[in-house]
Coordinates of C-alpha atoms in Angstrom, one line a residue:
M1 CA 9.9 9.0 -48.2
T2 CA 9.1 7.0 -52.0
T3 CA 8.8 3.3 -52.3
R4 CA 11.3 3.1 -54.7
R5 CA 14.4 5.5 -53.0
L6 CA 14.0 1.6 -50.4
T7 CA 13.5 -1.0 -53.3
L8 CA 16.6 0.2 -55.3
L9 CA 18.3 -1.7 -51.9
E10 CA 18.5 -5.0 -53.2
N11 CA 20.3 -3.6 -56.9
R12 CA 23.6 -2.9 -54.6
E13 CA 26.2 -4.2 -54.2
R14 CA 26.7 -8.0 -52.1
R15 CA 27.6 -7.9 -48.3
P16 CA 28.5 -10.4 -46.3
A17 CA 26.0 -11.9 -44.3
A18 CA 24.4 -11.2 -41.6
K19 CA 25.3 -12.4 -37.6
V20 CA 22.2 -12.4 -35.6
E21 CA 21.6 -13.5 -31.7
T22 CA 20.6 -16.9 -31.2
G23 CA 19.1 -17.9 -27.6
A24 CA 22.7 -19.2 -26.2
G25 CA 24.7 -16.0 -27.1
V26 CA 26.7 -17.8 -30.2
A27 CA 25.9 -16.2 -33.8
A28 CA 25.5 -17.7 -36.2
E29 CA 23.7 -16.9 -39.1
A30 CA 20.3 -15.9 -40.5
P31 CA 18.7 -18.2 -41.3
A32 CA 15.7 -19.4 -44.0
L33 CA 12.4 -21.5 -44.8
K34 CA 13.1 -24.3 -46.9
D35 CA 12.8 -23.3 -50.6
G36 CA 9.3 -23.8 -51.4
A37 CA 8.3 -22.4 -48.4
G38 CA 7.5 -18.9 -48.2
C39 CA 4.6 -17.7 -46.8
H40 CA 2.9 -19.8 -48.9
A41 CA 4.0 -22.6 -45.9
G42 CA 1.3 -23.6 -43.6
K43 CA 2.0 -22.4 -39.6
D44 CA 2.8 -25.0 -38.1
Q45 CA 6.2 -24.9 -40.0
M46 CA 6.2 -21.4 -40.1
R47 CA 5.9 -21.3 -36.1
A48 CA 8.3 -23.8 -36.6
A49 CA 11.1 -21.9 -38.8
A50 CA 10.8 -19.0 -36.9
A51 CA 11.7 -21.1 -33.5
A52 CA 14.4 -23.0 -35.4
A53 CA 15.5 -19.2 -36.2
G54 CA 15.5 -18.1 -32.5
Q55 CA 12.0 -16.1 -32.3
S56 CA 10.4 -18.2 -29.4
E57 CA 9.9 -15.4 -27.2
L58 CA 8.9 -13.7 -29.5
L59 CA 6.3 -16.8 -30.8
D60 CA 5.6 -18.0 -26.3
Q61 CA 5.0 -13.8 -25.5
Y62 CA 1.9 -13.5 -28.7
A63 CA 0.5 -16.1 -27.4
K64 CA 0.8 -14.8 -24.1
D65 CA -1.5 -11.7 -25.3
Y66 CA -3.4 -13.6 -28.2
P67 CA -5.3 -17.0 -26.9
Q68 CA -6.7 -18.2 -29.9
G69 CA -9.2 -20.3 -29.3
P70 CA -11.1 -23.7 -29.9
H71 CA -10.5 -22.9 -33.6
D72 CA -6.6 -21.8 -35.9
Q73 CA -7.8 -18.6 -36.2
P74 CA -10.6 -15.6 -37.3
Q75 CA -11.4 -15.1 -40.0
S76 CA -10.3 -11.7 -41.0
M77 CA -8.1 -9.6 -43.3
C78 CA -3.4 -9.8 -43.0
P79 CA -3.0 -8.9 -38.9
A80 CA -0.4 -6.4 -40.5
F81 CA -3.3 -4.3 -41.6
G82 CA -4.1 -3.1 -37.6
S83 CA -0.7 -2.7 -37.2
L84 CA 0.2 -0.9 -40.5
R85 CA -3.3 1.8 -39.8
V86 CA -1.7 2.7 -36.0
G87 CA 1.8 4.0 -38.3
L88 CA 0.3 5.9 -41.3
R89 CA -2.4 7.2 -38.9
M90 CA 1.2 9.1 -36.7
R91 CA 2.8 11.4 -37.8
R92 CA 6.4 12.4 -39.1
T93 CA 6.1 8.7 -38.2
A94 CA 7.2 6.4 -40.9
T95 CA 6.2 3.5 -42.0
I96 CA 8.9 0.6 -43.6
L97 CA 7.7 -3.7 -44.4
S98 CA 9.7 -6.2 -44.5
G99 CA 7.9 -9.4 -46.4
S100 CA 7.2 -10.6 -49.6
A101 CA 5.2 -8.1 -52.1
C102 CA 2.0 -9.7 -52.9
C103 CA 1.2 -8.8 -48.7
V104 CA 3.3 -5.7 -49.2
Y105 CA 0.8 -4.9 -52.6
G106 CA -1.9 -6.2 -50.4
L107 CA -1.1 -4.5 -47.0
S108 CA -0.4 -0.8 -49.1
F109 CA -3.4 -1.3 -51.3
T110 CA -5.6 -1.3 -48.7
S111 CA -4.2 1.0 -46.5
H112 CA -4.3 3.9 -49.2
F113 CA -8.5 2.5 -49.3
Y114 CA -9.3 3.5 -45.6
G115 CA -7.3 6.3 -46.4
A116 CA -3.7 6.9 -46.6
K117 CA -2.1 9.5 -47.5
R118 CA 1.3 9.1 -47.0
S119 CA 4.3 6.0 -48.4
V120 CA 4.9 2.9 -47.2
G121 CA 8.5 2.0 -47.7
Y122 CA 9.0 -1.9 -48.5
V123 CA 12.3 -3.6 -48.1
P124 CA 12.3 -6.3 -50.4
F125 CA 13.8 -9.6 -49.8
N126 CA 15.5 -12.8 -52.2
S127 CA 15.8 -16.0 -52.1
E128 CA 19.9 -14.8 -51.6
T129 CA 19.2 -11.9 -49.4
L130 CA 17.0 -14.2 -47.0
V131 CA 19.9 -16.9 -46.3
T132 CA 22.8 -15.2 -45.8
G133 CA 21.6 -12.3 -44.4
K134 CA 21.8 -10.0 -46.0
L135 CA 18.3 -8.6 -45.7
F136 CA 18.6 -7.6 -42.3
E137 CA 21.3 -5.3 -43.6
D138 CA 19.5 -3.5 -46.3
I139 CA 16.2 -2.9 -43.9
K140 CA 19.4 -1.1 -41.1
E141 CA 20.6 0.9 -44.5
A142 CA 16.7 2.0 -45.5
V143 CA 16.1 3.2 -41.7
E144 CA 19.7 4.7 -42.8
L145 CA 18.5 6.5 -45.8
T146 CA 15.2 8.0 -43.9
A147 CA 16.0 9.2 -40.6
D148 CA 16.0 12.2 -41.1
P149 CA 14.9 14.8 -38.0
E150 CA 13.1 17.1 -39.7
K151 CA 11.0 15.0 -41.0
Y152 CA 10.4 12.4 -38.9
D153 CA 10.2 12.0 -34.8
T154 CA 10.2 8.0 -35.3
I155 CA 11.3 5.5 -37.8
V156 CA 8.3 1.5 -37.6
I157 CA 9.8 -0.8 -39.1
T158 CA 7.6 -3.8 -39.7
N159 CA 8.9 -7.7 -40.8
L160 CA 5.9 -9.2 -42.1
C161 CA 5.6 -13.2 -42.4
V162 CA 8.5 -14.8 -44.1
P163 CA 11.7 -12.1 -42.4
T164 CA 9.6 -13.2 -39.0
A165 CA 9.7 -17.0 -39.8
S166 CA 13.4 -16.8 -41.1
G167 CA 14.5 -15.2 -37.7
V168 CA 15.9 -11.6 -39.3
P169 CA 16.8 -9.5 -36.1
L170 CA 16.0 -5.7 -36.3
R171 CA 16.1 -6.4 -32.7
L172 CA 19.6 -5.0 -33.6
L173 CA 18.8 -2.3 -35.0
P174 CA 20.1 1.0 -32.8
D175 CA 16.8 2.7 -30.7
E176 CA 17.6 6.1 -32.8
I177 CA 19.7 7.3 -36.1
N178 CA 20.3 11.4 -35.6
G179 CA 17.4 11.7 -32.5
V180 CA 15.1 9.5 -35.4
R181 CA 13.2 6.6 -32.6
I182 CA 14.3 3.6 -34.6
I183 CA 11.4 0.9 -33.1
G184 CA 10.8 -2.7 -35.0
I185 CA 8.4 -4.9 -34.7
D186 CA 7.0 -8.3 -35.2
V187 CA 4.1 -8.4 -36.7
P188 CA 3.0 -13.1 -38.5
G189 CA -0.2 -13.8 -39.7
F190 CA 0.6 -17.0 -37.4
G191 CA 2.0 -16.0 -34.8
V192 CA -0.6 -12.7 -34.1
P193 CA -4.7 -13.6 -34.4
T194 CA -6.2 -10.6 -36.1
H195 CA -5.1 -7.3 -36.8
A196 CA -7.4 -5.5 -34.2
E197 CA -4.1 -6.6 -31.7
A198 CA -1.4 -5.7 -34.1
K199 CA -2.0 -2.7 -34.0
D200 CA -1.9 -3.5 -29.9
V201 CA 2.0 -5.1 -30.9
L202 CA 3.0 -1.2 -31.7
A203 CA 1.1 0.9 -29.8
G204 CA 2.2 -1.0 -26.9
A205 CA 6.2 -1.0 -28.5
M206 CA 5.4 3.3 -28.9
L207 CA 4.1 3.3 -25.2
A208 CA 7.7 0.7 -23.7
Y209 CA 9.8 3.3 -25.6
A210 CA 8.6 6.4 -24.4
R211 CA 8.0 4.8 -21.2
K212 CA 11.6 4.2 -21.3
E213 CA 12.3 7.8 -22.7
A214 CA 10.5 9.4 -19.5
E215 CA 12.1 7.7 -17.2
S216 CA 15.3 9.0 -18.8
G217 CA 14.9 12.6 -17.7
P218 CA 11.8 14.9 -18.3
V219 CA 10.0 15.3 -21.5
R220 CA 8.5 17.5 -23.8
R221 CA 4.5 17.7 -23.4
A222 CA 2.0 17.1 -26.1
A223 CA 0.5 20.8 -27.5
S224 CA -2.8 19.3 -27.3
D225 CA -2.0 18.9 -23.8
T226 CA -3.6 21.9 -21.4
A227 CA -5.9 20.9 -19.0
D228 CA -4.0 21.3 -16.1
L229 CA -6.6 18.4 -14.4
P230 CA -6.1 14.5 -13.3
K231 CA -7.1 13.6 -17.0
V232 CA -8.4 9.0 -18.1
T233 CA -6.2 7.4 -20.7
L234 CA -8.7 6.6 -23.4
L235 CA -7.5 3.0 -25.1
G236 CA -8.8 1.6 -27.7
E237 CA -9.8 3.4 -31.6
M238 CA -13.0 5.0 -31.4
F239 CA -15.7 7.1 -32.9
P240 CA -13.7 10.7 -32.7
A241 CA -16.8 12.3 -30.6
D242 CA -16.6 9.6 -28.0
P243 CA -13.7 11.1 -26.2
V244 CA -15.2 14.6 -26.6
V245 CA -19.0 13.4 -24.9
I246 CA -16.2 11.1 -22.4
G247 CA -14.6 13.9 -21.8
R248 CA -17.6 15.9 -20.2
L249 CA -18.7 12.8 -18.6
L250 CA -15.7 13.2 -16.2
E251 CA -15.9 16.6 -15.6
P252 CA -18.3 16.5 -12.2
L253 CA -15.0 14.1 -11.4
G254 CA -12.6 16.3 -11.2
L255 CA -11.0 15.0 -14.5
A256 CA -10.2 15.2 -18.6
A257 CA -10.5 12.9 -20.9
G258 CA -6.6 12.4 -21.9
A259 CA -5.5 11.1 -24.7
V260 CA -5.5 8.3 -27.0
V261 CA -4.0 5.6 -27.5
P262 CA -3.0 4.6 -30.3
T263 CA -2.3 8.0 -30.6
R264 CA -1.9 10.7 -33.6
E265 CA 1.9 12.2 -32.4
W266 CA 4.7 11.0 -29.9
R267 CA 4.3 13.0 -27.3
E268 CA 1.0 11.7 -26.2
L269 CA 2.3 9.2 -25.9
Y270 CA 3.7 10.9 -21.7
T271 CA 0.1 12.0 -21.5
A272 CA -1.6 8.8 -21.7
L273 CA 1.6 6.8 -19.5
D274 CA 0.9 10.5 -17.9
G275 CA -3.3 9.3 -17.1
A276 CA -4.5 8.9 -13.8
V277 CA -6.3 6.3 -15.1
V278 CA -6.1 4.1 -17.6
A279 CA -9.9 3.1 -19.0
A280 CA -10.0 -0.8 -20.8
V281 CA -12.0 0.6 -23.6
H282 CA -10.7 -1.6 -25.9
P283 CA -9.9 -4.6 -24.0
F284 CA -7.7 -6.2 -25.5
Y285 CA -5.2 -3.6 -25.6
T286 CA -2.7 -6.7 -23.4
A287 CA 0.8 -4.9 -24.5
S288 CA -0.4 -1.1 -24.1
I289 CA -2.4 -2.4 -20.9
R290 CA 1.3 -3.9 -19.3
E291 CA 3.4 -0.7 -20.1
F292 CA 0.9 1.7 -18.4
E293 CA 0.8 -1.4 -15.6
A294 CA 4.9 -1.3 -15.3
A295 CA 4.0 2.8 -15.0
G296 CA 2.1 1.7 -12.4
R297 CA -1.4 3.1 -13.6
P298 CA -4.9 1.5 -12.6
I299 CA -6.8 0.2 -15.5
V300 CA -10.9 0.5 -16.4
G301 CA -12.3 -2.1 -17.9
S302 CA -15.3 -1.2 -19.6
A303 CA -17.2 1.9 -21.3
P304 CA -19.3 5.2 -20.6
V305 CA -22.2 2.8 -22.8
G306 CA -26.4 3.2 -21.9
V307 CA -27.4 4.0 -18.5
E308 CA -26.7 1.1 -16.2
G309 CA -23.0 1.4 -18.1
T310 CA -22.7 4.3 -18.4
D311 CA -23.5 4.8 -14.3
A312 CA -20.9 2.0 -13.2
W313 CA -17.9 3.6 -15.2
L314 CA -18.1 7.7 -13.4
K315 CA -18.6 4.7 -10.4
A316 CA -15.1 2.6 -11.5
I317 CA -13.4 5.9 -13.0
G318 CA -14.0 8.4 -10.1
E319 CA -12.7 5.0 -7.1
A320 CA -10.0 4.2 -9.1
A321 CA -8.6 7.7 -9.2
N322 CA -9.4 8.7 -6.0
V323 CA -12.1 11.1 -6.6
P324 CA -15.4 12.2 -3.1
A325 CA -17.8 9.5 -3.3
S326 CA -20.1 12.5 -3.4
R327 CA -19.0 13.8 -6.6
I328 CA -18.7 10.7 -8.3
D329 CA -22.3 9.9 -6.9
A330 CA -22.9 13.6 -8.8
A331 CA -22.1 12.7 -11.4
R332 CA -24.1 8.7 -11.5
N333 CA -27.3 11.1 -11.4
L334 CA -26.8 13.4 -13.4
F335 CA -26.0 11.5 -16.6
G336 CA -27.7 9.1 -15.1
R337 CA -31.1 10.9 -15.8
V338 CA -30.3 11.9 -19.2
I339 CA -29.0 8.2 -20.2
A340 CA -32.3 6.9 -19.7
G341 CA -34.4 9.9 -21.1
A342 CA -32.5 9.5 -24.4
M343 CA -32.9 5.9 -24.3
A344 CA -36.7 6.5 -23.7
A345 CA -36.5 8.8 -26.7
K346 CA -35.5 5.7 -29.1
P347 CA -36.0 2.0 -28.7
I348 CA -35.6 -1.1 -30.4
R349 CA -37.6 -3.5 -30.9
G350 CA -36.6 -6.7 -32.3
R351 CA -33.7 -9.5 -32.3
I352 CA -30.8 -8.5 -33.6
T353 CA -27.8 -10.9 -33.9
L354 CA -24.5 -8.6 -34.2
S355 CA -20.6 -9.6 -34.7
G356 CA -17.6 -8.4 -36.0
Y357 CA -13.6 -7.9 -35.4
E358 CA -13.1 -4.4 -33.9
G359 CA -13.0 -5.2 -30.0
S360 CA -16.9 -2.9 -29.4
E361 CA -18.9 -5.5 -30.5
L362 CA -20.1 -5.9 -26.7
L363 CA -20.5 -2.5 -26.3
V364 CA -22.7 -1.5 -28.7
A365 CA -24.3 -4.8 -27.5
R366 CA -24.8 -3.4 -24.0
L367 CA -26.2 -0.6 -25.8
L368 CA -28.6 -2.6 -27.4
V369 CA -30.5 -4.0 -25.2
E370 CA -29.7 -1.1 -23.3
S371 CA -32.1 0.2 -26.4
G372 CA -34.7 -2.3 -25.9
A373 CA -33.2 -5.0 -28.5
D374 CA -33.7 -7.9 -27.9
V375 CA -29.8 -9.1 -28.7
R376 CA -29.4 -13.1 -28.3
Y377 CA -25.9 -13.4 -30.2
V378 CA -22.7 -11.5 -29.7
G379 CA -19.7 -13.0 -31.6
T380 CA -16.7 -11.1 -31.4
A381 CA -13.0 -12.2 -33.2
L382 CA -11.1 -11.5 -30.1
P383 CA -10.1 -13.1 -27.1
R384 CA -11.0 -13.2 -23.0
T385 CA -10.0 -11.1 -20.9
R386 CA -10.5 -9.8 -17.7
W387 CA -11.2 -6.0 -19.3
S388 CA -13.8 -7.8 -20.9
D389 CA -15.6 -9.1 -18.1
P390 CA -17.9 -6.9 -17.1
D391 CA -19.4 -7.1 -20.0
R392 CA -19.6 -10.6 -20.2
E393 CA -20.7 -10.5 -17.7
W394 CA -23.3 -8.1 -18.0
L395 CA -24.8 -9.6 -21.5
E396 CA -24.4 -13.2 -19.9
A397 CA -27.1 -12.0 -17.2
R398 CA -29.2 -10.5 -19.3
G399 CA -29.4 -14.6 -22.1
V400 CA -27.1 -13.1 -24.6
Q401 CA -24.8 -15.7 -26.0
V402 CA -22.0 -14.3 -25.6
Q403 CA -18.6 -15.8 -27.7
F404 CA -14.4 -14.8 -27.9
R405 CA -12.4 -15.9 -30.8
A406 CA -15.8 -16.7 -33.3
S407 CA -15.7 -18.0 -36.5
L408 CA -17.1 -16.8 -39.8
E409 CA -19.6 -20.8 -39.2
Q410 CA -19.3 -19.9 -35.4
D411 CA -22.2 -16.5 -36.1
I412 CA -23.8 -18.0 -39.1
A413 CA -25.3 -20.6 -37.1
A414 CA -26.0 -18.0 -34.1
F415 CA -28.4 -16.4 -36.9
R416 CA -29.0 -19.1 -38.3
E417 CA -30.5 -20.4 -34.9
Y418 CA -32.0 -17.1 -33.8
R419 CA -33.5 -16.1 -37.2
P420 CA -33.1 -12.5 -36.0
D421 CA -35.4 -8.9 -37.3
L422 CA -31.4 -8.0 -38.2
A423 CA -28.0 -9.3 -38.5
I424 CA -25.1 -7.1 -37.4
G425 CA -22.0 -8.2 -39.2
T426 CA -19.3 -9.6 -40.9
T427 CA -19.4 -9.3 -44.9
P428 CA -20.7 -12.8 -45.6
V429 CA -22.1 -12.6 -42.2
V430 CA -24.2 -9.6 -44.2
Q431 CA -24.2 -11.9 -47.0
K432 CA -25.7 -14.7 -45.6
A433 CA -28.9 -12.6 -44.2
K434 CA -29.7 -10.8 -47.3
E435 CA -29.7 -14.8 -50.1
A436 CA -32.3 -15.0 -46.1
A437 CA -34.0 -11.8 -46.9
I438 CA -33.6 -10.7 -43.3
P439 CA -31.6 -7.4 -43.4
S440 CA -28.2 -7.3 -42.0
L441 CA -25.9 -4.1 -41.5
Y442 CA -22.2 -4.2 -41.3
F443 CA -20.4 -3.4 -38.2
T444 CA -17.9 -1.6 -39.7
N445 CA -19.3 0.3 -41.3
L446 CA -22.8 1.2 -40.6
I447 CA -22.2 0.8 -36.5
S448 CA -18.4 0.9 -34.5
A449 CA -18.8 3.8 -36.7
R450 CA -21.1 5.8 -35.2
P451 CA -21.0 7.5 -31.5
L452 CA -21.2 5.3 -28.3
M453 CA -20.8 6.6 -25.6
G454 CA -22.2 9.9 -22.3
P455 CA -26.1 11.4 -23.8
A456 CA -24.3 11.6 -27.4
G457 CA -24.8 7.5 -27.9
A458 CA -27.9 7.2 -26.0
G459 CA -30.5 7.0 -29.8
S460 CA -27.3 7.1 -32.2
L461 CA -27.9 3.9 -33.2
A462 CA -31.8 3.9 -33.4
D463 CA -32.2 5.9 -36.4
V464 CA -30.4 3.2 -38.4
V465 CA -31.4 0.0 -36.9
N466 CA -35.6 1.2 -36.3
A467 CA -34.4 1.7 -40.0
A468 CA -33.4 -1.9 -40.6
I469 CA -35.5 -4.2 -39.0
A470 CA -38.4 -1.8 -40.8
G471 CA -37.5 -3.0 -44.3
Q472 CA -38.7 -6.6 -43.4
S473 CA -41.0 -6.3 -46.3
R474 CA -38.6 -5.0 -49.3
F475 CA -37.0 -7.6 -49.2
D476 CA -40.3 -10.6 -48.7
E477 CA -41.6 -8.1 -52.2
M478 CA -38.0 -9.1 -53.6
K479 CA -37.9 -12.3 -52.2
S480 CA -41.8 -13.2 -53.7
F481 CA -41.2 -11.6 -56.8
F482 CA -37.4 -13.6 -57.9
E483 CA -38.7 -16.7 -56.5
G484 CA -37.0 -19.7 -57.9
V485 CA -34.6 -17.5 -60.0
G486 CA -30.9 -18.8 -59.7
T487 CA -31.4 -22.1 -57.7
G488 CA -31.3 -25.4 -58.4
D489 CA -31.1 -26.4 -62.1
T490 CA -32.4 -22.9 -63.1
A491 CA -29.0 -21.2 -62.0
G492 CA -26.9 -19.9 -63.8
V493 CA -28.1 -17.9 -67.3
W494 CA -29.7 -20.0 -69.7
R495 CA -32.4 -18.9 -72.7
G496 CA -35.4 -21.2 -72.1
A497 CA -36.4 -24.2 -69.7
P498 CA -32.5 -26.4 -69.1
D499 CA -32.9 -30.2 -69.9
V500 CA -32.2 -31.7 -66.3
H501 CA -31.5 -35.3 -68.0
P502 CA -32.5 -36.9 -64.1
Q503 CA -30.8 -40.3 -65.9
F504 CA -27.7 -38.7 -65.9
R505 CA -28.7 -36.9 -61.6
E506 CA -29.3 -41.4 -60.7
H507 CA -26.6 -42.2 -62.2
Q508 CA -24.0 -39.7 -59.9
N509 CA -26.0 -40.1 -57.5
R510 CA -25.8 -44.0 -56.9
K511 CA -22.0 -43.5 -57.7
L512 CA -22.0 -40.9 -54.5
A513 CA -23.3 -43.7 -52.4
A514 CA -20.8 -46.1 -53.6
R515 CA -18.3 -44.6 -52.1
A516 CA -20.4 -42.7 -49.0
R517 CA -20.5 -47.5 -48.7
Q518 CA -17.3 -47.2 -49.3
A519 CA -15.8 -45.1 -46.8
A520 CA -17.3 -46.4 -43.7
N521 CA -16.4 -50.3 -44.5
L522 CA -13.4 -48.5 -44.5
E523 CA -13.6 -47.1 -41.1
A524 CA -15.4 -50.0 -39.1
P525 CA -13.2 -52.0 -36.8
T526 CA -12.0 -54.9 -37.5
G527 CA -11.7 -58.3 -35.2
C528 CA -8.4 -60.0 -33.5

């Protein structure tokens, strides 16, 4: 599949407008945003347009699955990157986007930057195709052209903001073409708060499709599904070594590690649905959990991190899988001693604030606390769910401030309040820390990309965290050397000393004070 093959569809002969099923069951032409609205419209206008286009049920479900916090939305990359990433990492899966050209360019660029090695299909549109419903016909034709069973098991077509707000009805696409599964999803930035949750949108849609297949008759098992033991399905992307470590933790219980959702191939979805227990390692996969619950699978939150985390997790998993208590206790005692020894060998000393948008922030914080770190604040862009409660309660019992749906302002405020020895966070948080001459680490690349589970996770963070904290002396030397350079009147590039002109500054200050007084007078209450 190539991008050009799909983009050429806009030059095909025009057909009549597509008819769309409205909420009342009456056919109507596909509505579109008003001229000039497009992807530059505010979220309220986009939501209103989507509701008018018959998307209220979809938006209501997203609002329930992915509730927003007190602020509008976490500062993160385009949410659709998450679902795009999931599709591009699956074997024999084609990915097609429908959205504004600038959005498609940015998403495909970011995906390839993060290692995607497959083409991203693109169905373009203009005002005419959007208003007349021709865009849906173009999407359908693109899917038909791509549906080659020799190449693909599945085609994922994703509506971005404008097609979603205009009501382009992907639900009317056929479920399969030439034996290739067709999955249409909407991932609008005004409905899905973060790219992490967009992973759940696609994973949940795939699980729903696979569950119906399994309920309809026998399905073929994945080549990797070789263990005859009851399996524990792992929910959430994690470091590649972690599922292997979890498998070793489960062996004394007579269990095996099953599929990791999001999966790398379609048949692994059947393995995931067939698990005896689902471990919600990342607790925000709400749509996926709904499918597992519909399949009758028990869900266990948290993960085997640290001594206490591993102990509690093994107990919960064992009980959910009806493992005899004697086997559970034996596994807890064995791994408790091993992990305690590994953590004692590599203690962490220092005050830390932590924030991120991957979904593993609370797990990392638990591991740091058990390693001896003084963790004061954990901020995550993800929402609070009942599957995150075990980690939240454990952290709060130890005096850690936990902030769900954390905004950048909240993360920076915590950094300024607690003055940590190390700030672990997103790029702007790391930047603020470096400006303050405090060591910092980027959460996504340097922390979450490490093993966290079981004995392998114990001590895995110690080297990088302790090395960063030990670098404070270098920050102090640099701050002393560059003191006063590039700040205040010396900001920018100068030859010699700048002319300050204090009279201009005083004049400007008087103007600002006058404006402030005027604004205060306008806001003051008047008498009757």
